[in-house]
Structure formats: C-alpha cells, structure tokens
Coordinates of C-alpha atoms and ligand atoms in Angstrom, one line a residue:
Chain A
M1 CA 13.4 -26.5 -45.7
Q2 CA 13.3 -26.9 -42.0
P3 CA 14.5 -24.0 -39.9
E4 CA 17.1 -26.2 -38.2
A5 CA 18.5 -27.2 -41.6
F6 CA 18.5 -23.5 -42.7
F7 CA 20.4 -22.3 -39.7
L8 CA 22.8 -25.2 -39.8
R9 CA 23.7 -24.3 -43.4
R10 CA 24.1 -20.7 -42.4
R11 CA 26.6 -21.7 -39.6
V12 CA 28.5 -24.0 -42.0
Q13 CA 28.7 -21.1 -44.5
S14 CA 30.2 -18.7 -41.9
A15 CA 32.7 -21.3 -40.7
I16 CA 33.9 -21.9 -44.2
F17 CA 34.2 -18.2 -44.8
F18 CA 36.3 -17.6 -41.7
A19 CA 38.5 -20.5 -42.4
A20 CA 39.1 -19.2 -45.9
I21 CA 40.1 -15.7 -44.6
L22 CA 42.5 -17.3 -42.0
G23 CA 44.0 -19.4 -44.7
L24 CA 44.5 -16.5 -47.0
T25 CA 46.1 -14.4 -44.3
Y26 CA 48.5 -17.1 -43.2
G27 CA 49.4 -17.9 -46.8
S28 CA 50.2 -14.4 -47.7
I29 CA 52.3 -14.0 -44.6
L30 CA 54.3 -17.1 -45.5
L31 CA 54.7 -16.0 -49.1
T32 CA 55.9 -12.5 -48.3
Q33 CA 57.9 -13.6 -45.3
F34 CA 56.5 -10.7 -43.4
D35 CA 57.2 -11.2 -39.8
V36 CA 53.9 -10.1 -38.1
I37 CA 55.4 -10.2 -34.6
Q38 CA 58.3 -8.0 -35.5
G39 CA 56.0 -5.7 -37.5
L40 CA 53.7 -5.2 -34.5
Q41 CA 56.7 -4.7 -32.2
A42 CA 57.8 -1.9 -34.5
V43 CA 54.6 0.1 -34.2
P44 CA 55.4 1.7 -30.8
R45 CA 58.9 2.6 -31.9
A46 CA 57.5 4.1 -35.1
F47 CA 55.1 6.2 -33.1
A48 CA 57.8 7.4 -30.7
W49 CA 60.0 8.3 -33.6
G50 CA 57.2 10.0 -35.4
I51 CA 56.2 12.2 -32.4
V52 CA 59.8 13.3 -31.9
N53 CA 60.3 14.3 -35.5
F54 CA 56.8 15.3 -36.3
V55 CA 56.6 18.6 -34.5
P56 CA 57.7 21.2 -37.0
D57 CA 60.7 23.2 -35.7
E58 CA 61.5 26.9 -36.0
R59 CA 63.2 26.3 -39.4
A60 CA 60.2 24.5 -40.8
W61 CA 57.8 27.4 -40.0
T62 CA 59.9 29.7 -42.2
R63 CA 58.9 27.5 -45.1
L64 CA 55.2 28.0 -44.5
P65 CA 54.6 30.6 -47.2
R66 CA 56.1 28.3 -49.9
I67 CA 54.1 25.4 -48.5
L68 CA 50.8 27.4 -48.6
E69 CA 51.6 28.5 -52.1
K70 CA 52.0 24.9 -53.3
L71 CA 49.0 23.8 -51.3
Q72 CA 46.9 26.4 -53.0
E73 CA 48.2 25.2 -56.4
T74 CA 47.2 21.6 -55.6
V75 CA 43.8 22.5 -54.2
L76 CA 42.9 24.6 -57.2
M77 CA 44.1 21.9 -59.6
A78 CA 41.9 19.4 -57.8
I79 CA 38.9 21.7 -58.0
A80 CA 39.6 22.6 -61.6
S81 CA 39.9 19.0 -62.8
S82 CA 36.9 17.9 -60.7
S83 CA 34.6 20.6 -62.1
V84 CA 35.7 20.2 -65.7
A85 CA 35.4 16.4 -65.5
S86 CA 31.9 16.8 -63.9
V87 CA 30.6 18.8 -66.8
F88 CA 31.8 16.1 -69.3
G89 CA 30.6 13.4 -66.9
L90 CA 27.1 14.9 -66.9
G91 CA 27.2 15.0 -70.7
L92 CA 28.2 11.3 -70.9
A93 CA 25.6 10.4 -68.3
L94 CA 22.9 12.1 -70.4
L95 CA 24.0 9.9 -73.3
G96 CA 24.0 6.8 -71.1
A97 CA 20.9 7.1 -69.1
N98 CA 17.8 5.2 -70.3
T99 CA 15.6 8.3 -69.9
T100 CA 17.8 10.8 -71.8
R101 CA 19.8 8.8 -74.3
P102 CA 19.3 10.2 -77.8
H103 CA 19.3 6.6 -79.2
P104 CA 19.4 3.2 -77.4
W105 CA 22.8 2.5 -79.0
F106 CA 24.5 5.3 -77.0
S107 CA 23.8 3.6 -73.7
L108 CA 26.3 0.8 -73.6
P109 CA 29.4 2.7 -74.9
A110 CA 28.8 5.6 -72.5
R111 CA 28.5 3.2 -69.6
M112 CA 31.4 1.1 -70.6
L113 CA 33.6 4.2 -71.0
A114 CA 32.6 5.3 -67.6
S115 CA 33.4 2.0 -65.9
I116 CA 36.8 1.8 -67.6
F117 CA 37.7 5.3 -66.4
R118 CA 36.4 4.7 -62.9
N119 CA 37.9 1.2 -62.4
I120 CA 41.4 2.3 -63.1
D121 CA 42.9 3.9 -60.0
V122 CA 44.2 7.5 -59.9
S123 CA 47.7 6.3 -59.2
V124 CA 47.5 3.9 -62.2
W125 CA 46.2 6.7 -64.4
A126 CA 49.0 8.9 -63.2
L127 CA 51.6 6.2 -64.1
I128 CA 50.0 5.8 -67.6
L129 CA 49.8 9.5 -68.2
L130 CA 53.4 10.0 -67.1
F131 CA 54.4 8.5 -70.5
S132 CA 52.5 11.2 -72.4
F133 CA 52.9 14.3 -70.3
G134 CA 56.0 13.5 -68.2
Q135 CA 56.4 15.1 -64.8
S136 CA 54.0 18.0 -65.3
G137 CA 50.8 19.4 -63.9
F138 CA 48.9 17.9 -66.8
T139 CA 49.6 14.4 -65.7
G140 CA 48.0 15.0 -62.3
F141 CA 45.2 17.0 -63.9
F142 CA 44.2 14.3 -66.3
A143 CA 44.6 11.5 -63.8
L144 CA 42.1 13.2 -61.6
F145 CA 40.0 14.2 -64.6
F146 CA 39.6 10.6 -65.9
V147 CA 38.7 9.1 -62.5
T148 CA 36.2 11.9 -61.8
L149 CA 34.7 11.6 -65.3
G150 CA 34.1 7.9 -64.8
F151 CA 32.7 8.3 -61.3
I152 CA 30.3 11.2 -62.1
T153 CA 29.0 9.5 -65.2
R154 CA 28.2 6.4 -63.3
V155 CA 26.4 8.0 -60.4
M156 CA 24.5 10.5 -62.6
V157 CA 23.3 7.8 -65.0
E158 CA 21.5 6.2 -62.0
T159 CA 20.3 9.6 -60.6
I160 CA 18.9 10.7 -63.9
D161 CA 16.9 7.5 -64.3
E162 CA 15.8 7.7 -60.7
V163 CA 14.6 11.3 -60.5
S164 CA 13.6 12.4 -63.9
T165 CA 11.9 9.6 -65.9
D166 CA 8.4 10.8 -65.1
S167 CA 8.9 14.5 -65.8
V168 CA 10.8 13.7 -69.0
E169 CA 7.7 11.8 -70.2
A170 CA 5.5 14.7 -69.3
L171 CA 7.7 17.2 -71.2
R172 CA 8.0 15.0 -74.2
A173 CA 4.2 14.9 -74.3
T174 CA 4.0 18.7 -74.4
G175 CA 6.1 18.7 -77.5
A176 CA 9.3 20.1 -75.9
S177 CA 12.5 19.7 -77.7
Y178 CA 15.3 17.5 -76.4
G179 CA 17.4 20.5 -75.3
A180 CA 14.4 22.0 -73.4
I181 CA 13.6 18.7 -71.7
I182 CA 17.2 18.4 -70.5
S183 CA 17.6 21.9 -69.3
Q184 CA 14.1 22.4 -67.9
S185 CA 13.5 19.1 -66.2
V186 CA 16.5 16.7 -66.0
I187 CA 19.0 19.3 -64.8
P188 CA 16.8 20.9 -62.2
A189 CA 15.7 17.5 -60.9
C190 CA 19.3 16.2 -60.6
L191 CA 21.1 19.3 -59.5
P192 CA 21.3 18.7 -55.8
Q193 CA 22.7 15.2 -56.3
L194 CA 25.1 16.5 -58.9
I195 CA 26.5 19.2 -56.7
S196 CA 26.7 16.9 -53.8
W197 CA 28.8 14.4 -55.9
V198 CA 31.0 17.1 -57.4
L199 CA 31.8 18.3 -53.9
Y200 CA 32.5 14.7 -52.8
M201 CA 34.9 14.3 -55.8
I202 CA 36.6 17.6 -55.0
E203 CA 37.3 16.4 -51.4
T204 CA 38.5 13.0 -52.7
N205 CA 40.6 14.6 -55.4
I206 CA 42.4 17.0 -53.0
R207 CA 43.7 14.0 -51.1
S208 CA 44.5 12.1 -54.3
A209 CA 46.3 15.1 -55.7
T210 CA 48.7 15.1 -52.8
L211 CA 49.7 11.6 -53.6
V212 CA 49.7 12.0 -57.3
G213 CA 51.9 15.0 -56.8
I214 CA 54.6 12.9 -55.2
L215 CA 54.6 10.8 -58.4
T216 CA 54.5 13.6 -60.9
G217 CA 56.7 16.0 -59.0
T218 CA 54.2 18.8 -58.8
G219 CA 52.2 20.7 -56.2
I220 CA 52.2 19.9 -52.5
G221 CA 53.2 16.3 -53.0
F222 CA 56.4 17.4 -54.7
L223 CA 57.3 19.6 -51.7
F224 CA 56.6 16.8 -49.2
D225 CA 58.8 14.4 -51.3
L226 CA 61.6 17.0 -51.4
Y227 CA 61.6 17.8 -47.7
F228 CA 61.3 14.2 -46.7
K229 CA 64.2 13.0 -48.9
N230 CA 66.3 15.8 -47.5
F231 CA 65.7 14.6 -44.0
N232 CA 63.9 17.9 -43.3
Y233 CA 61.2 16.0 -41.3
G234 CA 59.9 19.1 -39.5
A235 CA 59.0 20.8 -42.8
A236 CA 57.6 17.6 -44.3
S237 CA 55.3 17.2 -41.3
L238 CA 54.3 20.8 -41.7
V239 CA 53.2 19.9 -45.2
V240 CA 51.1 17.1 -43.8
L241 CA 49.6 19.3 -41.2
A242 CA 48.7 22.0 -43.7
T243 CA 47.2 19.4 -46.0
V244 CA 45.1 18.0 -43.2
V245 CA 43.8 21.4 -42.3
A246 CA 43.0 22.2 -45.9
V247 CA 41.1 19.0 -46.3
L248 CA 39.1 19.5 -43.2
L249 CA 38.3 23.1 -44.2
I250 CA 37.1 22.0 -47.6
E251 CA 35.0 19.3 -46.1
A252 CA 33.4 21.8 -43.7
V253 CA 32.6 24.2 -46.6
S254 CA 31.2 21.5 -48.8
N255 CA 29.0 20.1 -45.9
A256 CA 27.7 23.6 -45.4
I257 CA 26.9 23.9 -49.1
R258 CA 25.2 20.5 -49.1
R259 CA 23.0 21.4 -46.2
T260 CA 21.7 24.5 -47.9
I261 CA 20.9 22.9 -51.3
L262 CA 19.4 19.6 -50.1
Chain B
M1 CA -14.5 14.6 -90.0
S2 CA -13.9 13.4 -86.5
L3 CA -11.2 15.0 -84.3
L4 CA -9.5 11.6 -83.7
E5 CA -9.7 8.6 -85.9
I6 CA -8.1 5.3 -84.9
E7 CA -8.0 2.7 -87.6
N8 CA -6.9 -0.9 -87.0
V9 CA -4.1 0.1 -84.6
S10 CA -2.0 -2.7 -83.3
K11 CA 0.9 -2.5 -80.9
R12 CA 3.3 -5.3 -80.3
Y13 CA 6.0 -5.3 -77.5
G14 CA 8.7 -7.7 -78.5
S15 CA 7.5 -10.8 -80.2
E16 CA 5.1 -12.0 -77.4
T17 CA 2.9 -9.2 -76.1
L18 CA 0.2 -7.9 -78.4
A19 CA -0.8 -4.8 -76.3
L20 CA -3.3 -3.5 -78.8
N21 CA -5.1 -5.7 -81.3
S22 CA -6.8 -4.0 -84.3
V23 CA -8.3 -1.2 -82.2
A24 CA -10.6 1.1 -84.2
F25 CA -12.9 4.0 -83.1
S26 CA -13.3 7.6 -83.7
V27 CA -13.9 10.5 -81.3
E28 CA -15.8 13.7 -82.1
A29 CA -14.6 17.1 -80.9
G30 CA -16.0 17.9 -77.4
E31 CA -16.7 14.3 -76.4
F32 CA -15.9 12.9 -72.9
V33 CA -14.8 9.3 -73.3
A34 CA -13.8 7.0 -70.5
I35 CA -11.6 4.0 -71.3
I36 CA -12.0 1.1 -68.9
G37 CA -10.5 -2.4 -68.7
P38 CA -8.5 -4.6 -66.4
S39 CA -4.8 -4.1 -65.6
G40 CA -2.6 -4.8 -68.6
A41 CA -5.5 -4.4 -71.1
G42 CA -3.6 -1.8 -73.0
K43 CA -5.2 1.4 -71.9
S44 CA -2.0 3.3 -71.2
T45 CA -0.5 2.0 -74.4
L46 CA -3.5 3.3 -76.4
L47 CA -3.2 6.8 -75.0
R48 CA 0.5 6.9 -75.6
C49 CA 0.1 5.9 -79.2
I50 CA -2.1 8.9 -79.8
N51 CA 0.5 11.5 -78.9
R52 CA 3.3 9.2 -80.2
L53 CA 5.1 8.6 -76.9
I54 CA 4.9 5.1 -78.3
D55 CA 5.1 4.1 -81.9
V56 CA 2.3 2.0 -83.3
S57 CA 3.2 -1.3 -84.9
S58 CA 0.5 -1.1 -87.6
G59 CA -2.7 0.9 -88.4
D60 CA -3.3 4.6 -88.7
I61 CA -4.2 7.3 -86.2
R62 CA -5.5 10.6 -87.6
F63 CA -5.7 13.6 -85.4
D64 CA -7.4 16.7 -86.9
G65 CA -6.9 15.2 -90.3
V66 CA -3.1 14.6 -89.8
S67 CA -1.8 11.1 -89.9
V68 CA 0.2 10.6 -86.6
P69 CA 2.3 7.5 -87.2
K70 CA 4.3 9.2 -89.9
L71 CA 5.1 12.5 -88.1
R72 CA 8.7 13.4 -87.3
G73 CA 10.7 16.2 -85.8
A74 CA 9.0 19.6 -85.8
A75 CA 5.7 18.3 -87.1
L76 CA 5.6 15.7 -84.3
R77 CA 6.3 18.4 -81.7
R78 CA 3.5 20.6 -83.2
H79 CA 1.1 17.6 -83.0
R80 CA 2.0 17.1 -79.3
T81 CA 1.3 20.7 -78.4
Q82 CA -2.3 20.2 -79.4
I83 CA -2.8 17.3 -76.9
G84 CA -2.3 17.7 -73.2
M85 CA -1.5 14.7 -71.0
I86 CA -2.3 14.1 -67.4
F87 CA -0.6 11.3 -65.4
Q88 CA -1.4 9.1 -62.5
H89 CA 1.8 10.2 -60.7
Y90 CA 1.5 13.8 -61.9
N91 CA 5.0 13.7 -63.4
L92 CA 6.0 17.2 -62.2
V93 CA 9.5 18.4 -61.5
N94 CA 9.2 18.3 -57.8
R95 CA 12.0 20.7 -57.0
L96 CA 10.6 23.5 -59.2
S97 CA 7.8 25.8 -58.2
V98 CA 4.2 25.4 -59.3
I99 CA 4.3 28.2 -61.8
E100 CA 7.5 26.9 -63.4
N101 CA 5.9 23.5 -63.8
V102 CA 2.8 25.0 -65.4
L103 CA 4.9 27.0 -67.9
H104 CA 6.6 23.7 -69.0
G105 CA 3.3 23.3 -71.0
R106 CA 4.5 26.1 -73.3
L107 CA 7.8 24.4 -74.2
G108 CA 6.3 22.8 -77.2
Y109 CA 5.9 26.2 -78.8
K110 CA 9.5 27.3 -78.3
N111 CA 12.5 27.0 -80.6
T112 CA 15.5 25.2 -79.2
L113 CA 17.2 28.2 -77.7
Q114 CA 14.1 29.6 -76.1
G115 CA 13.3 26.2 -74.7
I116 CA 16.8 25.6 -73.3
L117 CA 16.8 29.0 -71.6
G118 CA 13.2 28.7 -70.5
L119 CA 12.2 32.1 -72.0
Y120 CA 8.4 32.7 -71.6
T121 CA 6.5 35.8 -72.8
E122 CA 4.6 38.0 -70.5
Y123 CA 1.4 36.7 -72.1
E124 CA 2.3 33.1 -71.3
K125 CA 3.1 34.0 -67.7
R126 CA -0.2 35.8 -67.3
E127 CA -2.1 32.8 -68.8
A128 CA -0.4 30.4 -66.4
V129 CA -1.4 32.6 -63.5
R130 CA -4.9 32.9 -64.7
I131 CA -5.3 29.1 -65.2
L132 CA -3.8 28.5 -61.7
E133 CA -6.3 30.9 -60.3
T134 CA -9.3 29.2 -61.9
L135 CA -8.0 25.9 -60.5
G136 CA -7.8 27.4 -57.0
L137 CA -4.0 27.3 -56.8
S138 CA -3.2 31.0 -56.5
E139 CA -1.9 30.5 -53.0
Q140 CA 0.5 27.8 -54.0
M141 CA 1.9 29.5 -57.1
Y142 CA 5.4 30.0 -55.8
K143 CA 5.6 26.9 -53.6
R144 CA 7.8 24.0 -54.6
C145 CA 5.7 21.1 -55.9
D146 CA 7.0 18.7 -53.3
Q147 CA 5.2 20.7 -50.7
L148 CA 1.8 20.1 -52.3
S149 CA -0.8 17.4 -51.6
G150 CA -1.7 14.8 -54.2
G151 CA -4.8 16.6 -55.3
Q152 CA -3.0 19.9 -55.6
K153 CA -0.2 18.2 -57.6
Q154 CA -2.8 16.8 -60.0
R155 CA -4.3 20.2 -60.5
V156 CA -0.8 21.5 -61.3
G157 CA -0.7 18.7 -63.9
I158 CA -4.0 19.8 -65.3
A159 CA -2.8 23.5 -65.4
R160 CA 0.3 22.4 -67.3
A161 CA -1.9 20.6 -69.9
L162 CA -4.3 23.6 -70.2
V163 CA -1.6 26.2 -70.8
Q164 CA -0.8 24.2 -74.0
Q165 CA -4.2 25.4 -75.2
P166 CA -4.9 21.8 -76.4
K167 CA -7.8 20.4 -78.4
M168 CA -7.8 17.2 -76.4
L169 CA -6.6 15.9 -73.1
L170 CA -5.3 12.4 -72.5
C171 CA -5.7 11.4 -68.9
D172 CA -4.0 8.2 -67.8
E173 CA -5.7 7.2 -64.5
P174 CA -5.8 10.7 -63.2
I175 CA -7.3 9.8 -59.8
A176 CA -5.7 6.4 -59.1
S177 CA -3.4 7.9 -56.5
L178 CA -5.9 10.1 -54.8
D179 CA -8.3 9.9 -51.9
P180 CA -12.0 10.0 -52.7
S181 CA -12.6 13.6 -52.0
S182 CA -9.6 14.9 -54.0
A183 CA -10.6 12.4 -56.7
K184 CA -14.0 14.0 -56.9
V185 CA -12.4 17.5 -57.2
I186 CA -10.3 16.3 -60.1
M187 CA -13.1 14.6 -61.9
D188 CA -15.4 17.6 -61.5
T189 CA -12.6 19.8 -62.8
L190 CA -12.2 17.6 -65.8
R191 CA -15.9 17.7 -66.5
D192 CA -15.9 21.4 -66.2
I193 CA -13.0 21.7 -68.7
N194 CA -14.9 19.5 -71.1
Q195 CA -18.1 21.4 -70.8
T196 CA -17.0 25.0 -70.6
M197 CA -13.9 24.9 -72.7
G198 CA -15.1 22.3 -75.2
I199 CA -11.9 20.3 -74.8
T200 CA -12.2 16.6 -75.8
L201 CA -11.3 14.2 -73.0
L202 CA -10.0 10.6 -73.2
V203 CA -9.7 9.3 -69.7
N204 CA -8.4 5.9 -68.6
L205 CA -10.1 4.9 -65.4
H206 CA -9.9 1.9 -63.1
Q207 CA -13.2 2.8 -61.3
V208 CA -16.1 1.8 -63.4
D209 CA -18.6 3.7 -61.2
V210 CA -16.6 6.9 -61.8
A211 CA -16.5 6.3 -65.5
L212 CA -20.3 5.6 -65.6
H213 CA -20.9 8.8 -63.6
Y214 CA -18.9 11.2 -65.6
A215 CA -18.4 10.0 -69.1
E216 CA -20.8 10.3 -72.0
R217 CA -19.2 7.4 -73.8
I218 CA -17.4 4.3 -72.5
I219 CA -14.8 2.3 -74.4
G220 CA -14.1 -1.1 -72.8
I221 CA -10.9 -2.8 -73.6
N222 CA -9.7 -6.3 -72.8
R223 CA -6.4 -7.8 -74.0
G224 CA -5.9 -5.0 -76.5
Q225 CA -9.3 -5.4 -78.1
V226 CA -12.3 -3.0 -77.9
I227 CA -15.1 -5.1 -76.3
Y228 CA -17.6 -2.3 -75.8
D229 CA -18.0 1.2 -77.3
G230 CA -21.1 3.1 -76.5
P231 CA -23.0 5.2 -73.9
P232 CA -22.8 4.3 -70.2
Q233 CA -26.6 3.5 -70.1
A234 CA -26.3 0.7 -72.6
L235 CA -23.5 -1.1 -70.9
N236 CA -25.0 -4.3 -69.7
N237 CA -23.8 -6.9 -67.2
E238 CA -22.6 -9.4 -69.8
Q239 CA -20.4 -6.8 -71.4
I240 CA -18.9 -5.9 -68.0
Y241 CA -18.1 -9.6 -67.5
Q242 CA -16.5 -9.6 -70.9
I243 CA -14.4 -6.6 -70.2
Y244 CA -13.2 -7.6 -66.8
G245 CA -13.5 -11.4 -66.7
S246 CA -16.1 -13.1 -64.6
E247 CA -14.8 -12.7 -61.0
A248 CA -13.9 -9.1 -61.1
G249 CA -17.1 -8.5 -63.0
E250 CA -19.2 -9.7 -60.0
L251 CA -17.5 -7.0 -57.9
I252 CA -18.0 -4.3 -60.4
L253 CA -21.7 -5.1 -60.9
D254 CA -22.2 -4.5 -57.2
L255 CA -20.8 -1.1 -57.7
K256 CA -22.9 -0.4 -60.7
E257 CA -26.1 -1.3 -59.0
R258 CA -25.2 1.0 -56.1
Y259 CA -24.5 3.8 -58.5
A260 CA -27.8 3.2 -60.3
A261 CA -29.8 3.2 -57.0
Ligands
LIG301 N1 7.5 -1.0 -72.4 C1 6.9 -2.2 -72.5 N2 7.6 -3.2 -72.9 C2 7.0 -4.5 -72.9 N3 5.7 -4.7 -72.6 C3 4.9 -3.7 -72.2 C4 5.5 -2.3 -72.1 N4 4.5 -1.5 -71.7 C5 3.4 -2.3 -71.5 N5 3.6 -3.6 -71.9 C6 2.7 -4.7 -71.8 O1 1.6 -4.3 -72.7 C7 0.4 -4.7 -72.1 C8 -0.5 -3.4 -71.9 O2 0.1 -2.6 -71.0 P1 -0.6 -1.2 -70.6 O3 0.3 -0.5 -69.6 O4 -1.0 -0.4 -71.8 O5 -1.9 -1.7 -69.8 P2 -2.9 -0.8 -68.9 O6 -4.3 -1.2 -69.4 O7 -2.5 0.6 -68.9 O8 -2.7 -1.5 -67.5 P3 -2.8 -0.8 -66.0 O9 -4.3 -0.6 -65.8 O10 -2.2 -1.7 -65.1 O11 -2.1 0.5 -66.1 C9 0.7 -5.3 -70.8 O12 0.7 -6.7 -71.0 C10 2.1 -4.9 -70.5 O13 2.8 -5.9 -69.8
LIG302 MG1 -1.9 2.0 -67.4

C-alpha cells in the first residue's frame, strides 16, 4: 500500500469515528429530551447553592463524633471485605493460572468465575444481595467481597504466570511438593504485586462502601442519606468532608506501604 | 548397569510435532555428555523427559534401575531429588536471598508441612553455606538475587542443584545467556563438579566448540533423532553437516578448525 493511501484511510477512519460520536450524542439528547443549554446554565447556580449550604455550621460539628464512628465502621468494613476477598481471590488465581493450576481443567472455571464477579458492578451486587440479606451490613460486605474477589483473581492469574513460571519449573525439578512450590516460590515472587493490588482495592472499596451504604442503609452512607433527606445539609457536607479526608489518608498510607515494599 | 538408560523414547506434542523420535542411549555414572543440535531439535524436551517435567509418549527411561515414566507422587519426587537441573535463565526467585534460593534445593526431601513452612535443619543450612563458599559466593549469601550478575545467578543455580546431593545434573544451555568470561567460569565449574564430585553431567549446548572442548562424549540430535553418539575426536565434518544442516555446518566447521588449531 502507498503511504498516501494509508494516511487517507486513516483520516477517513477518524472522520467516521467522530461523526458516529456526534450522532450518538445528539441522538441520546433527543431521546431523553435533556436540554443541554438549560443543564449547562444550571451549573453556576448549583455551585452557588452548594457553596452556601456546603459549609458545615455549628450544629453540624456537634454531630462529628457520630460521623466519625460511622466512618470508622465503613472503613473497617471495606478493609475487612477487601482482605478476606483477597485471600480467596489468591486461592482462585492459583487454581486458574497456567503455572500453578493443579489440573488443566481448573483454569477455565476459575477464570470464568472471576470475570463474572468482576464484571457485575458493586451497586448491582448490592441490589442483588439486598434480596438475601436485606438492609444489613452483610449486603455491603458481600457486594464488596464479590467484586474484590473477581478483581484480585484476574490480576493475580496474570501476575503468577508472569513472575513465577521459571522458578516453579526449577522447584518442580528439585522434587518439591505442590504446597512447598506455592509457599516458597509463587507467593514470595507475587507478594509485592498482591499487596499493591489489595491496597488499591481497599482504597476503591472505601469509596464504594460509602455509596453502597446509601443503598443498604448502613455505615457512613446511611448517615449521609439521613442528614440529606432531613435537609440537614451542613451535617451531610461534614460527612462528605470526613469521607474525603479519610480516603486521602488511606491513600497516603497505602502509597507509603507501596514505596517500602516495591 | 548404566546410571541412565534411554530406550526408544518418543515424544509427540499434539498430533504434528514429533519432538523426540525413538531416542536411545545410555549414560554411565561419572560421564560428561554434551548434547548438541540446532534450535528445535528436541534437546530441552529430552532433558525434561529424564526428570519427568515432561511425560514421554512412548519408550522407557531407567534411572538407577528405576523406570521413570511410571513414577507417581512421592516416588516421582524422590526420583527428582537425585537429579539437579540448571537452566538458561537461572530460574531463581529473584526477590529472595541467595541462601534461600539455594535451600530450595532441599525441598524435595521435605514433607508437605516442612516444605510449606520452609523448615531447614542446621546441617542443611551449613551445607548450603559451604557450597556457596566453594562457588565463590560467600559475599553474596544474603543479597537478593536480582542484585547479582548473570554469572553469579548461574552459580546460585548450580549451588541449588548441588545442595540436592544429586547423582546427575541436567543443564539446559547453562551459558547461553552469559558473556564469554562468565561462560568459561560456569563451564570450568561444571567440569570441576564432574571430576571431583563424580556427578554425571548432561549438558545441552549451542556452542559446538565449547562442547568439543569440555565434554568427553557428544550426542548430536536433529529433528528428534540421535545423529551422532561418540567421543568429540571422532566427530567428523559430514556428521556435523548432518546434525546442523549444510549452511550452519559451514560456520561450525570454521569454529571446529580454530579450536583444533
Ligand atoms: N510445550 C510444547 N508444545 C508444543 N510443542 C513444543 C513444546 N515444547 C517444544 N515443542 C516443540 O518441540 C520441538 C523440540 O523443542 P525443544 O524445545 O526440545 O528444542 P531444543 O532443541 O531445546 O531447541 P532450542 O535450542 O531452541 O532450545 C520444537 O519443534 C518445538 O517447537
Ligand atoms: Mg531448548
């Protein structure tokens, strides 16, 4: 192919792509009857309203102890579900990875299970689990658990095959048992990545837990919902502030941990 | 009785590739055998059939009188403890220290719990230290393996194999990733192990000149078949052509003449 023809085709491809995006946008605006102009005009007003009502007042600060208590509950729940799920996720990854699977038949089911868990969003899991557990802490816990399980399994399957194939072969050649191979070579080789991903999931799950809490009526999300619906905007914004601070803190801590282990 | 007897071994991958085609030879205890052949000839496959990292398709392999293809479970593990393996890419756990990697060579002797917990005896630890010292790695003992040079990593690989107290070493292109001077150190070490410890060596090599220089017996393989099996001195030009195909043969003959001169 001539270079001219190649670049012409490239340009045509981009043109078609942008036209398609424009068409989709316009189509969806028409269908939903969403007035873009009006929506955009509302943004400054929303901001002004937000700033006026966002600053927590005197009364809101008195609720701080209760907010912190609920926040702690949510953070601990997120950490607990993330870590428990990671242990199971690692187990599933060991069954699924080419290097460590006990039998080739284990691979596909393990990977399929992982992608099912991962591809269903937390909020959807929460809705599904509401049926079994109702509005309780379990719903949130298991929603986060399933998503984390799927995610950790997926990333660890790849990590295991990437970093430990060679050393697993060497240990097999020494006559080491399956358990010894896993604990002496696969786990040490994968540990930094595993810890890093678990920290990432803890960060993500603290954010998700807040939203899931609104749905399931537990933790910090419940408190936000309560204050907001009672027009107690000052307290509601204090909840948001506290959550943001907590998320930033956790992120700083986990970054520090990452730096030392990698 | 020979230490290793390979009888009519064939290995088929899928329905197309016949990686080994009725291979037969035997190796006496204490021999230094080099296996040469072009890429894809089946050298790695052959070594891995001997310690059963790969299952043979047909034929029999007897090691120390025991038939290898039928071994399972604990008996297979016991078989593997007697054979050390050395790899082109060293196959160490890079994040662990040198001494930990060397002690991995003892895992074949452990029961499941000891193995999972990595419990080694005082004697085993002293042995590991002693072997590292003889290989000139006492300074590196507590360093992480990712801080070592290629030649040092390969010596750790050799230490891991020696701590097994093996009867035989299988070396799959042990110097293919090394610079010439580290390669020489490794090959000299291997020869030393063969001569002073009496450990049988089976070494896959790409470099014919190195094979001719170090080994006391050459096995030439092409497309899964043994083309030549004999002493280096008797390997003639025609046979090198047969092993490598005509064009590569030209090149290798050059090398051989230079080595002979
Ligand atoms: N796991 C596998 N699945 C399918 N075919 C394989 C597999 N391993 C090796 N083969 C094929 O078997 C043949 C022999 O491979 P082998 O690795 O033993 O050759 P080799 O002599 O070690 O080559 P090299 O010098 O490149 O390492 C090759 O044709 C290769 O493509
Ligand atoms: Mg090979």
